[in-house]
Short mmCIF file of C-alpha atoms in Angstrom, two decimals:
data_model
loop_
_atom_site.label_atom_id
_atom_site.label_comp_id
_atom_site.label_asym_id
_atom_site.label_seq_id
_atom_site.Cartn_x
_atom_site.Cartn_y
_atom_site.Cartn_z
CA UNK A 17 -25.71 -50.30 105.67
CA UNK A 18 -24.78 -46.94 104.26
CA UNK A 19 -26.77 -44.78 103.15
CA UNK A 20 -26.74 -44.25 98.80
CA UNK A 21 -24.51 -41.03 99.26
CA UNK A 22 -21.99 -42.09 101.21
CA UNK A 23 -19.07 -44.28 100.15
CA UNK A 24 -18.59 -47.98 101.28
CA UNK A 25 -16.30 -47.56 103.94
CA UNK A 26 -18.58 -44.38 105.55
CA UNK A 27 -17.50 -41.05 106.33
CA UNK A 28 -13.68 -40.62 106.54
CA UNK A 29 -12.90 -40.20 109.98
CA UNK A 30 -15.86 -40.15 111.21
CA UNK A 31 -16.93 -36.43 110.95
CA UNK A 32 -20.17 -35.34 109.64
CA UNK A 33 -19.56 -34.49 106.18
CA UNK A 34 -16.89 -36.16 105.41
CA UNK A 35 -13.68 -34.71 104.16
CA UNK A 36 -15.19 -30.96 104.00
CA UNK A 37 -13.95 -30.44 107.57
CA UNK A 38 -10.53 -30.03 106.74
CA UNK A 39 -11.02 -27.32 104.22
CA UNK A 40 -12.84 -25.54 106.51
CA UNK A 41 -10.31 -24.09 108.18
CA UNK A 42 -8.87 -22.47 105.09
CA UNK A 43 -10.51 -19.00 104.99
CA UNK A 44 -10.16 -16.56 102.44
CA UNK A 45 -11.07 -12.88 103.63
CA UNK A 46 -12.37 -10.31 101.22
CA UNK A 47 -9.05 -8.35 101.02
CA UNK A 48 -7.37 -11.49 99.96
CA UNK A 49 -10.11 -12.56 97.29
CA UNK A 50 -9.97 -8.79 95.98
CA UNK A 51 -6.27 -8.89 95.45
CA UNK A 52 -6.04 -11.93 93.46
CA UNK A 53 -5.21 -11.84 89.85
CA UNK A 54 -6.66 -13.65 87.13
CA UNK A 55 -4.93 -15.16 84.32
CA UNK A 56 -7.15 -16.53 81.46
CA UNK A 57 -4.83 -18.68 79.24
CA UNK A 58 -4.95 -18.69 75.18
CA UNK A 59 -5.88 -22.19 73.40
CA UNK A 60 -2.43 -21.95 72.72
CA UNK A 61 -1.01 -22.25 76.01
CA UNK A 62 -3.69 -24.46 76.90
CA UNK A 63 -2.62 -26.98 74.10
CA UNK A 64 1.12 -27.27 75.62
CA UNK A 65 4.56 -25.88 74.56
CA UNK A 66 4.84 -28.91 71.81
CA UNK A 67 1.60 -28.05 70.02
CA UNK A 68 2.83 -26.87 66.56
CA UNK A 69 0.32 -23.97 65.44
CA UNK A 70 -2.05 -24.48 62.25
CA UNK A 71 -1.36 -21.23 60.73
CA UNK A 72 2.51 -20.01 60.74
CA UNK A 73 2.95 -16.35 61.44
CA UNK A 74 3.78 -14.24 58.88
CA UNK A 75 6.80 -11.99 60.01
CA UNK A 76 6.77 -8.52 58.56
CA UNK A 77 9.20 -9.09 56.20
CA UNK A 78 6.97 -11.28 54.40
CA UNK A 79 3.85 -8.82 54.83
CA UNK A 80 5.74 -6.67 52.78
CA UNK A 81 7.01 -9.19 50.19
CA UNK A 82 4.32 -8.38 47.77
CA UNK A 83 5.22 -5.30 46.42
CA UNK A 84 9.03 -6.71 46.22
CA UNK A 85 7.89 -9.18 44.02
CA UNK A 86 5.80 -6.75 42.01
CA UNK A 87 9.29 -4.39 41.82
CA UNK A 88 11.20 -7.03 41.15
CA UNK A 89 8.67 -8.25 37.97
CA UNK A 90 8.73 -4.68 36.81
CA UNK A 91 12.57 -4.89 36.58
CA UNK A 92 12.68 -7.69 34.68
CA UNK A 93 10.15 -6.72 32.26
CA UNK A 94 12.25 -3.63 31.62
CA UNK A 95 15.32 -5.55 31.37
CA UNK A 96 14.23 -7.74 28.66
CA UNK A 97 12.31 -4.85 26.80
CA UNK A 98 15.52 -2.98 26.91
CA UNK A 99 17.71 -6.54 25.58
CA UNK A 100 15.61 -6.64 22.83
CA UNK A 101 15.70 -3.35 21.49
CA UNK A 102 19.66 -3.64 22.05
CA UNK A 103 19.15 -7.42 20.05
CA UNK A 104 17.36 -5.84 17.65
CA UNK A 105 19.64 -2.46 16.81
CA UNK A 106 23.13 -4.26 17.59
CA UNK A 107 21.53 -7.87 15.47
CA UNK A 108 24.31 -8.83 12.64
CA UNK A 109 21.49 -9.77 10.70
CA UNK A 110 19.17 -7.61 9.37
CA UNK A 111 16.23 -7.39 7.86
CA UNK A 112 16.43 -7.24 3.76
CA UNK A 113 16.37 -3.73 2.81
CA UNK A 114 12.62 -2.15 1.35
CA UNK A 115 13.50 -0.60 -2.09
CA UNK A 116 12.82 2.88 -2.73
CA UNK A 117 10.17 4.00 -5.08
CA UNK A 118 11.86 4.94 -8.43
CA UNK A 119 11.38 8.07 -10.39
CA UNK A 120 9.08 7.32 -13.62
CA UNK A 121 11.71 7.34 -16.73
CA UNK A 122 9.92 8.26 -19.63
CA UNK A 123 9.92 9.05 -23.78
CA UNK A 124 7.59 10.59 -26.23
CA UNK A 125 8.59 10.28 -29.74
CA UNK A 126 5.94 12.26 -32.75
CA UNK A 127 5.79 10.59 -35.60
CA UNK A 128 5.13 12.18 -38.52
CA UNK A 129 3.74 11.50 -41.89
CA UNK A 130 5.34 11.57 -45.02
CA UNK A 131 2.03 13.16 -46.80
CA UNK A 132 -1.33 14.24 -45.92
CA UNK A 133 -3.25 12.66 -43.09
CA UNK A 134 -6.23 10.26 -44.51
CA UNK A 135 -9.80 11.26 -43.49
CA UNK A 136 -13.23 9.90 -43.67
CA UNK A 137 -15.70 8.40 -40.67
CA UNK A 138 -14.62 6.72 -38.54
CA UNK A 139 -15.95 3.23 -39.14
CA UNK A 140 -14.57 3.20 -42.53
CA UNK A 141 -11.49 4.16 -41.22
CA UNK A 142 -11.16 1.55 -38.22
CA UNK A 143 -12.32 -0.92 -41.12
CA UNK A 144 -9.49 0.18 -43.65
CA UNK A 145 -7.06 0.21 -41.02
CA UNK A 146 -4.46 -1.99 -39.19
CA UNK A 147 -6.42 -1.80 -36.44
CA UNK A 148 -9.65 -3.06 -38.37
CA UNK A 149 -8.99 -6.03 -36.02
CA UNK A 150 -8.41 -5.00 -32.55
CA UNK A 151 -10.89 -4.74 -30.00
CA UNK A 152 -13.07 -2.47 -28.21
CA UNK A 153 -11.91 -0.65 -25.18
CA UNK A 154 -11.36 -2.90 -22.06
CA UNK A 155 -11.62 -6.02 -23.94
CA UNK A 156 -8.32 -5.09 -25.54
CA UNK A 157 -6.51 -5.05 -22.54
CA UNK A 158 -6.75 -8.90 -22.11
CA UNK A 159 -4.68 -11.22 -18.77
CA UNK A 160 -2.27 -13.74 -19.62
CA UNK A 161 -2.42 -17.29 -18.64
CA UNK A 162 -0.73 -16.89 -14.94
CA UNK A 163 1.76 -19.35 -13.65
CA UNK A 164 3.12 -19.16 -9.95
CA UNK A 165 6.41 -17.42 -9.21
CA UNK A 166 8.93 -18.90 -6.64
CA UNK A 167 7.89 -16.19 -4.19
CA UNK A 168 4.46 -15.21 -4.97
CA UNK A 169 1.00 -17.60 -5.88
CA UNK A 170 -1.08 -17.26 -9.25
CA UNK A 171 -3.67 -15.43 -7.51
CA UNK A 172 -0.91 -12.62 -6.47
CA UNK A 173 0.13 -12.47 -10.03
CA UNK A 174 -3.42 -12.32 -11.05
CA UNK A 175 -3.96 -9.48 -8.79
CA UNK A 176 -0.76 -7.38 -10.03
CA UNK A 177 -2.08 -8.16 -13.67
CA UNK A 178 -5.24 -7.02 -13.08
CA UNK A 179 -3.88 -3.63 -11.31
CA UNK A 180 -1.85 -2.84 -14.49
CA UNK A 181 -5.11 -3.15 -16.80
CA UNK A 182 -7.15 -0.81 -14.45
CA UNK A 183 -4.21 1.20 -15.34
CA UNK A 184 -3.86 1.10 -18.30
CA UNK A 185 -7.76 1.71 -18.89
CA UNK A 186 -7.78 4.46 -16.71
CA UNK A 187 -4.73 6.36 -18.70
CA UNK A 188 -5.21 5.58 -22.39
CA UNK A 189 -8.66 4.56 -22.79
CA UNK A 190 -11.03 6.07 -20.57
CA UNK A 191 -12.66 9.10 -22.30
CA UNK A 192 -12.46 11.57 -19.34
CA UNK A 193 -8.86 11.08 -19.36
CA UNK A 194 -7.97 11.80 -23.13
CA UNK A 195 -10.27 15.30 -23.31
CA UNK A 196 -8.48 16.64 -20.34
CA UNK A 197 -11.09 15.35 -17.24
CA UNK A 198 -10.02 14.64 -14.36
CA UNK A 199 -6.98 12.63 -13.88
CA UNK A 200 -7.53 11.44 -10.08
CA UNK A 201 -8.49 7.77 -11.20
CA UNK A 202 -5.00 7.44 -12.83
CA UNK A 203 -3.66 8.86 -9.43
CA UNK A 204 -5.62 7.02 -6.91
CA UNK A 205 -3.66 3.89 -9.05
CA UNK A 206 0.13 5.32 -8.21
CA UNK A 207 2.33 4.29 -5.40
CA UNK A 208 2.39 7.47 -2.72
CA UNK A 209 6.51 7.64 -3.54
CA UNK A 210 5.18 8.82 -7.15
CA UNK A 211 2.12 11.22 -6.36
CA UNK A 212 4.82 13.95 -5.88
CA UNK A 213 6.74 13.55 -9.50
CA UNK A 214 2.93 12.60 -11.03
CA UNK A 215 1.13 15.93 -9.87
CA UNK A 216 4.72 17.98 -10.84
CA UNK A 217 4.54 16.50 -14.15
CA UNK A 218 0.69 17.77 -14.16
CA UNK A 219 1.17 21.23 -13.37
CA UNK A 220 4.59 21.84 -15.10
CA UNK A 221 5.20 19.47 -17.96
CA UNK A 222 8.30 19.24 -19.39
CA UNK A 223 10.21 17.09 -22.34
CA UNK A 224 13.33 16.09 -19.79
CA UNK A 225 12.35 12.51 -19.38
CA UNK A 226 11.12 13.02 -15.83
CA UNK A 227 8.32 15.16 -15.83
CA UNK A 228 6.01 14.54 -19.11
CA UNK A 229 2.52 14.61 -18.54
CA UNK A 230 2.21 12.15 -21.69
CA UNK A 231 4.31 9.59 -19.74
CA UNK A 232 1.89 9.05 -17.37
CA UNK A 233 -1.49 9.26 -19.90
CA UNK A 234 -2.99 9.86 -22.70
CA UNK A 235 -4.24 13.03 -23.35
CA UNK A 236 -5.53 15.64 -25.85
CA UNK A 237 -6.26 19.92 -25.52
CA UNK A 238 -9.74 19.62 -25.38
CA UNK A 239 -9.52 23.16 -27.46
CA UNK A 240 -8.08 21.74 -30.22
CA UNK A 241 -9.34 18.33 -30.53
CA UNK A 242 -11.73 15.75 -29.84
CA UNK A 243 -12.85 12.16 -30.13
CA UNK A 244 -14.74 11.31 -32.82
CA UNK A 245 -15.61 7.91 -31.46
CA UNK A 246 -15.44 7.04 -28.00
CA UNK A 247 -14.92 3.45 -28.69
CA UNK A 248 -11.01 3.06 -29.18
CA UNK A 249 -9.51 0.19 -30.94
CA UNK A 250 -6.66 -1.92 -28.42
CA UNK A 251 -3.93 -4.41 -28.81
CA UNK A 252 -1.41 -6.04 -27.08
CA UNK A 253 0.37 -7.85 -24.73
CA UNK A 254 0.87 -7.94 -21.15
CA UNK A 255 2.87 -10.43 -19.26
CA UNK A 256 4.06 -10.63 -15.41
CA UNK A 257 7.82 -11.81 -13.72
CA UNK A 258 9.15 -12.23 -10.62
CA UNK A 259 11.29 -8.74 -9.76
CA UNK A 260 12.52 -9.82 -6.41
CA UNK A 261 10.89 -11.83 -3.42
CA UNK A 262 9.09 -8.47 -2.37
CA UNK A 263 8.18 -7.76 -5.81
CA UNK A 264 6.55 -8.09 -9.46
CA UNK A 265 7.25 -6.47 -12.62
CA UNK A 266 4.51 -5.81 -15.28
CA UNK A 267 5.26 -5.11 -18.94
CA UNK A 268 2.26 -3.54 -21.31
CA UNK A 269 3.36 -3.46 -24.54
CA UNK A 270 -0.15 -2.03 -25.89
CA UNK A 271 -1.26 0.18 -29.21
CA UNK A 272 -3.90 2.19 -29.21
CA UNK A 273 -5.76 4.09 -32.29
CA UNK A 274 -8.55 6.99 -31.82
CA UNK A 275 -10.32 8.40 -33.85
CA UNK A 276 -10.10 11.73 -33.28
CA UNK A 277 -11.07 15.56 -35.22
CA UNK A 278 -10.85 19.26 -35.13
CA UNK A 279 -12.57 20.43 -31.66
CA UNK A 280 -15.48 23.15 -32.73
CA UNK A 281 -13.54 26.34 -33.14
CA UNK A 282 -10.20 25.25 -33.03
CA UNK A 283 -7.67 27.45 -34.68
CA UNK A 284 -6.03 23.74 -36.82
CA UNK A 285 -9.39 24.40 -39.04
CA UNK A 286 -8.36 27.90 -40.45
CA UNK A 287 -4.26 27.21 -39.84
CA UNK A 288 -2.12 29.15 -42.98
CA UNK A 289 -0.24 27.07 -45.10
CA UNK A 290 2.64 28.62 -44.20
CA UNK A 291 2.86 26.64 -40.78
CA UNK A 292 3.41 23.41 -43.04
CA UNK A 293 0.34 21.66 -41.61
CA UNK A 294 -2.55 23.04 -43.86
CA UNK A 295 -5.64 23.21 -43.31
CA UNK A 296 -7.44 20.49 -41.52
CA UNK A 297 -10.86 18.79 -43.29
CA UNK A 298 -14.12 20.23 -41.65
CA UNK A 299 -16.33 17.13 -39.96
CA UNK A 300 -13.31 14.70 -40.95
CA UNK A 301 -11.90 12.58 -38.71
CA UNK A 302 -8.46 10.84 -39.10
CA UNK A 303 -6.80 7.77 -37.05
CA UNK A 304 -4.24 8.61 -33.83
CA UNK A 305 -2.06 5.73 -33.45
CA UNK A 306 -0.37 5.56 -30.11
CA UNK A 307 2.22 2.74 -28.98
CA UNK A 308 2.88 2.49 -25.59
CA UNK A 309 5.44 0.52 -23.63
CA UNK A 310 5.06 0.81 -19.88
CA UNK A 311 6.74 -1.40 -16.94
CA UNK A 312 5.20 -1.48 -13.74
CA UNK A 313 6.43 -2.33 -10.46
CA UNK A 314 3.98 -3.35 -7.58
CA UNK A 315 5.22 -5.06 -4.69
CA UNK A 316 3.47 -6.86 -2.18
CA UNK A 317 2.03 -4.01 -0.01
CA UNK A 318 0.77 -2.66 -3.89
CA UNK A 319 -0.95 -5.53 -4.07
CA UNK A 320 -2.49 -5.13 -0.79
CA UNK A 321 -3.65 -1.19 -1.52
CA UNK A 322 -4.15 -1.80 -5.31
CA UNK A 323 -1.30 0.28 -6.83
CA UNK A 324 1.42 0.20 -8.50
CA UNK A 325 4.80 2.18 -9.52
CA UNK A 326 5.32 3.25 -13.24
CA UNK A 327 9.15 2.39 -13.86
CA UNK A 328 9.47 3.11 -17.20
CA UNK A 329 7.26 4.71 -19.92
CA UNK A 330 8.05 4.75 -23.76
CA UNK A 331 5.13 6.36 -25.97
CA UNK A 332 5.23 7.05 -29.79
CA UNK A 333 2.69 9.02 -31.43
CA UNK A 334 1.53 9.37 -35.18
CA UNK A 335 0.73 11.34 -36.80
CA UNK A 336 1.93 14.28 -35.00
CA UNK A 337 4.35 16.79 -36.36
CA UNK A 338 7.85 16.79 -34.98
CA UNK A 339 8.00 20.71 -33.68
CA UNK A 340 4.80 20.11 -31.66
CA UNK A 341 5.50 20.00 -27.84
CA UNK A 342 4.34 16.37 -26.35
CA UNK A 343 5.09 16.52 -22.69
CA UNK A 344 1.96 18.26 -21.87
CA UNK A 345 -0.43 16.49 -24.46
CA UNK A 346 -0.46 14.94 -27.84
CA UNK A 347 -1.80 17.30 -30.80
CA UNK A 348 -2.15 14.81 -34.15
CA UNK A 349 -2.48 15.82 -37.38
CA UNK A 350 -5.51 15.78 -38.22
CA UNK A 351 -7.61 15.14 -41.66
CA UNK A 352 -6.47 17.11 -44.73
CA UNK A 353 -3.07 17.99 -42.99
CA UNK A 354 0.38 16.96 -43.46
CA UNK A 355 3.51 17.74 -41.77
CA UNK A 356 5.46 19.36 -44.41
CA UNK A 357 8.65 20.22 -43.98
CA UNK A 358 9.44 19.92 -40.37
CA UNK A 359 12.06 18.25 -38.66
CA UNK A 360 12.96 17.71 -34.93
CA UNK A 361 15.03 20.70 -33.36
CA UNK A 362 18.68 20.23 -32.91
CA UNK A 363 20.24 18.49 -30.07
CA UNK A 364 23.26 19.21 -28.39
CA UNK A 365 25.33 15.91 -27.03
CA UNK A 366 27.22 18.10 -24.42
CA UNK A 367 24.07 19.50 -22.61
CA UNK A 368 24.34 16.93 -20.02
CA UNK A 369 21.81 18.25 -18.04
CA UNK A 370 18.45 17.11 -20.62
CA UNK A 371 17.91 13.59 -19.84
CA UNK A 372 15.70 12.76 -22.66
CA UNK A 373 16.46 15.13 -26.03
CA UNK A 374 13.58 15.31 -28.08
CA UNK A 375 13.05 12.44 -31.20
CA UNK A 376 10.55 12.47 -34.05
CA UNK A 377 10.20 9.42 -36.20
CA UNK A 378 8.46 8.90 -39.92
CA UNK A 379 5.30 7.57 -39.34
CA UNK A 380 5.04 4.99 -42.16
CA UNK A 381 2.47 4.60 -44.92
CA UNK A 382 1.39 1.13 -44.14
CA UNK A 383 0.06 2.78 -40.83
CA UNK A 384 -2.26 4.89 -42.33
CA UNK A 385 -6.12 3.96 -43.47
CA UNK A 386 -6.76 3.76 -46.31
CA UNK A 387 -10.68 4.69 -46.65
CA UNK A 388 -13.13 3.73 -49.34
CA UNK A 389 -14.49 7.04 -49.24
CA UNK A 390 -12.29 10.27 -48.22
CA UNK A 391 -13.85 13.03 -47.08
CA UNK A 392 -12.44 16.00 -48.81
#
């Protein structure tokens, strides 16, 4: 039998060994191993020519395709940046026009009384008055019942309402403002388009329609008179319409009545008869009746900052004497003194360059107290 190494049929041939004999006689010398060259293959080539490769190579031209794209997104971002400025200058449709802030229009019109001026305290004049029935201060200066507008809610109409009355209060009632304090909370009220004709009209007052300090506020020279109560008697009406789809108009149509006397050392006390006024009544104090008729507009960014625009501004005054100057402040008549004589100055129709001559009206009777108890 054969051994466990060798195959069934026994050594090929015969030989020891087997098949090893006939590779011996291929001998490699060292010169021939030394100059052999060794090729290691890649996984690649050892997979075959048909083996399709996981990962595709990227040629340079797509290395490099990043920052195309980024160029190319830059390009169109300034392409449609640029199409919509041109869309938006070159539109046939444009936006609806912002109107301009108006110039305040304004009047001031004295009245003045056809005899002496009533005086007594000032209860039992606000108690033998017309205005025995008007309230105090603030209170006067009462809302509406608000209904919605097409183009703004009740709450917006609330809000424009309620900006009027601060103004209102802040020109004709508050007592800072009528003795000649300061007049920055009427200001901080005004639309910025107006803060230029408001503080010109402050410095330089003038009776031209444009530029009367009096048609912004109420106010008195502090050296001349004073209040003689603080608390000042208010009625009337305000009410609120739709202007345009950007904007309200407000209409005060308000009187107010002070009580007001000769400021210590004021030169009304000792004034000669021969100025028509006489002399006024030492610790008297006589009625100022002022009616004023104002129309605001506030639009919606008004609403937003709390302001408003003063359109149009009609004041009269009583009793005040027709030669006195009201574009800077008003200076009534006060107890004991009458107007006499005087009548408004002349106005020429063919000066066309005064915009608002100067009027003077008769202060009637029926608007003057009628105390218990004069003070003489």
């Amino acid at each position: 039998m054969s051994g466990p190494g060798d195959p069934p049929e026994g050594t090929p041939d015969g030989a020891p060994g087997g098949g090893e004999d006939e590779y011996r006689s291929v001998v490699f010398d060292e010169s021939f191993v030394r100059a052999a060259r060794l090729q290691e293959f890649s996984a690649d080539e050892r997979l075959g020519e048909h083996h399709s490769p996981a990962v595709k190579t990227r040629h340079r031209w797509l290395r490099i395709g990043g920052s195309r794209q980024a160029l190319l997104l830059v390009i169109l971002i300034v392409l449609a940046f640029g199409t919509a400025v041109y869309m938006g200058v070159r539109h046939p449709y444009k936006a609806p026009d912002v109107s301009p802030v108006q110039l305040l229009r304004s009047s001031v019109v004295p009245l003045a009384p056809a005899g002496a001026v009533p005086g007594a305290t000032p209860d039992d004049l606000f108690t033998h008055s017309p205005a025995a029935h008007f309230r105090i201060g603030a209170a006067g200066v009462n809302l509406p019942s608000v209904e919605r507008t097409q183009h703004f809610s009740d709450s917006q109409v609330v809000s424009a309402l309620t900006i009027a009355k601060d103004y209102l209060v802040r020109s004709s009632i508050d007592p800072a403002t009528l003795t000649g304090g300061s007049v920055r909370p009427v200001r901080l009220l005004l639309d910025t388009g107006q803060l230029d004709q408001f503080d010109r009209s402050l410095a330089h007052p003038a009776d031209d329609g444009r530029y009367a300090a009096t048609g912004w506020l109420i106010r008195f020279d502090p050296g001349q008179t004073e209040l003689a109560d603080r608390n000042v008697r208010v009625d009337g009406t305000l009410s609120a319409a739709e202007l345009s789809p950007d904007a309200l108009e407000v209409s005060a149509d308000y009187t107010f009545v002070y009580a007001v006397r000769a400021a210590p050392g004021a030169a009304q006390l000792n004034a000669p008869a021969g100025h028509g006024i006489g002399k006024a009544t030492p610790g008297a104090a006589s009625l100022l009746t002022v009616r004023r008729e104002v129309h605001f507009r506030i639009s919606r960014s008004d609403l937003n900052e709390h302001r408003l625009e003063v359109l149009q501004s009609s004041l009269q005054a009583g009793p005040v004497a027709c030669s006195s100057d009201p574009a800077d402040v008003l200076s009534p008549l006060l107890a004991g003194q009458h107007a006499g004589t005087d009548r408004p100055a002349g106005t020429d129709p063919y000066a066309h360059g005064r915009v608002g001559p100067s009027l003077c009206g008769e202060l009637a009777a029926t608007s003057q107290p009628n105390p218990s108890r004069p003070i003489r």
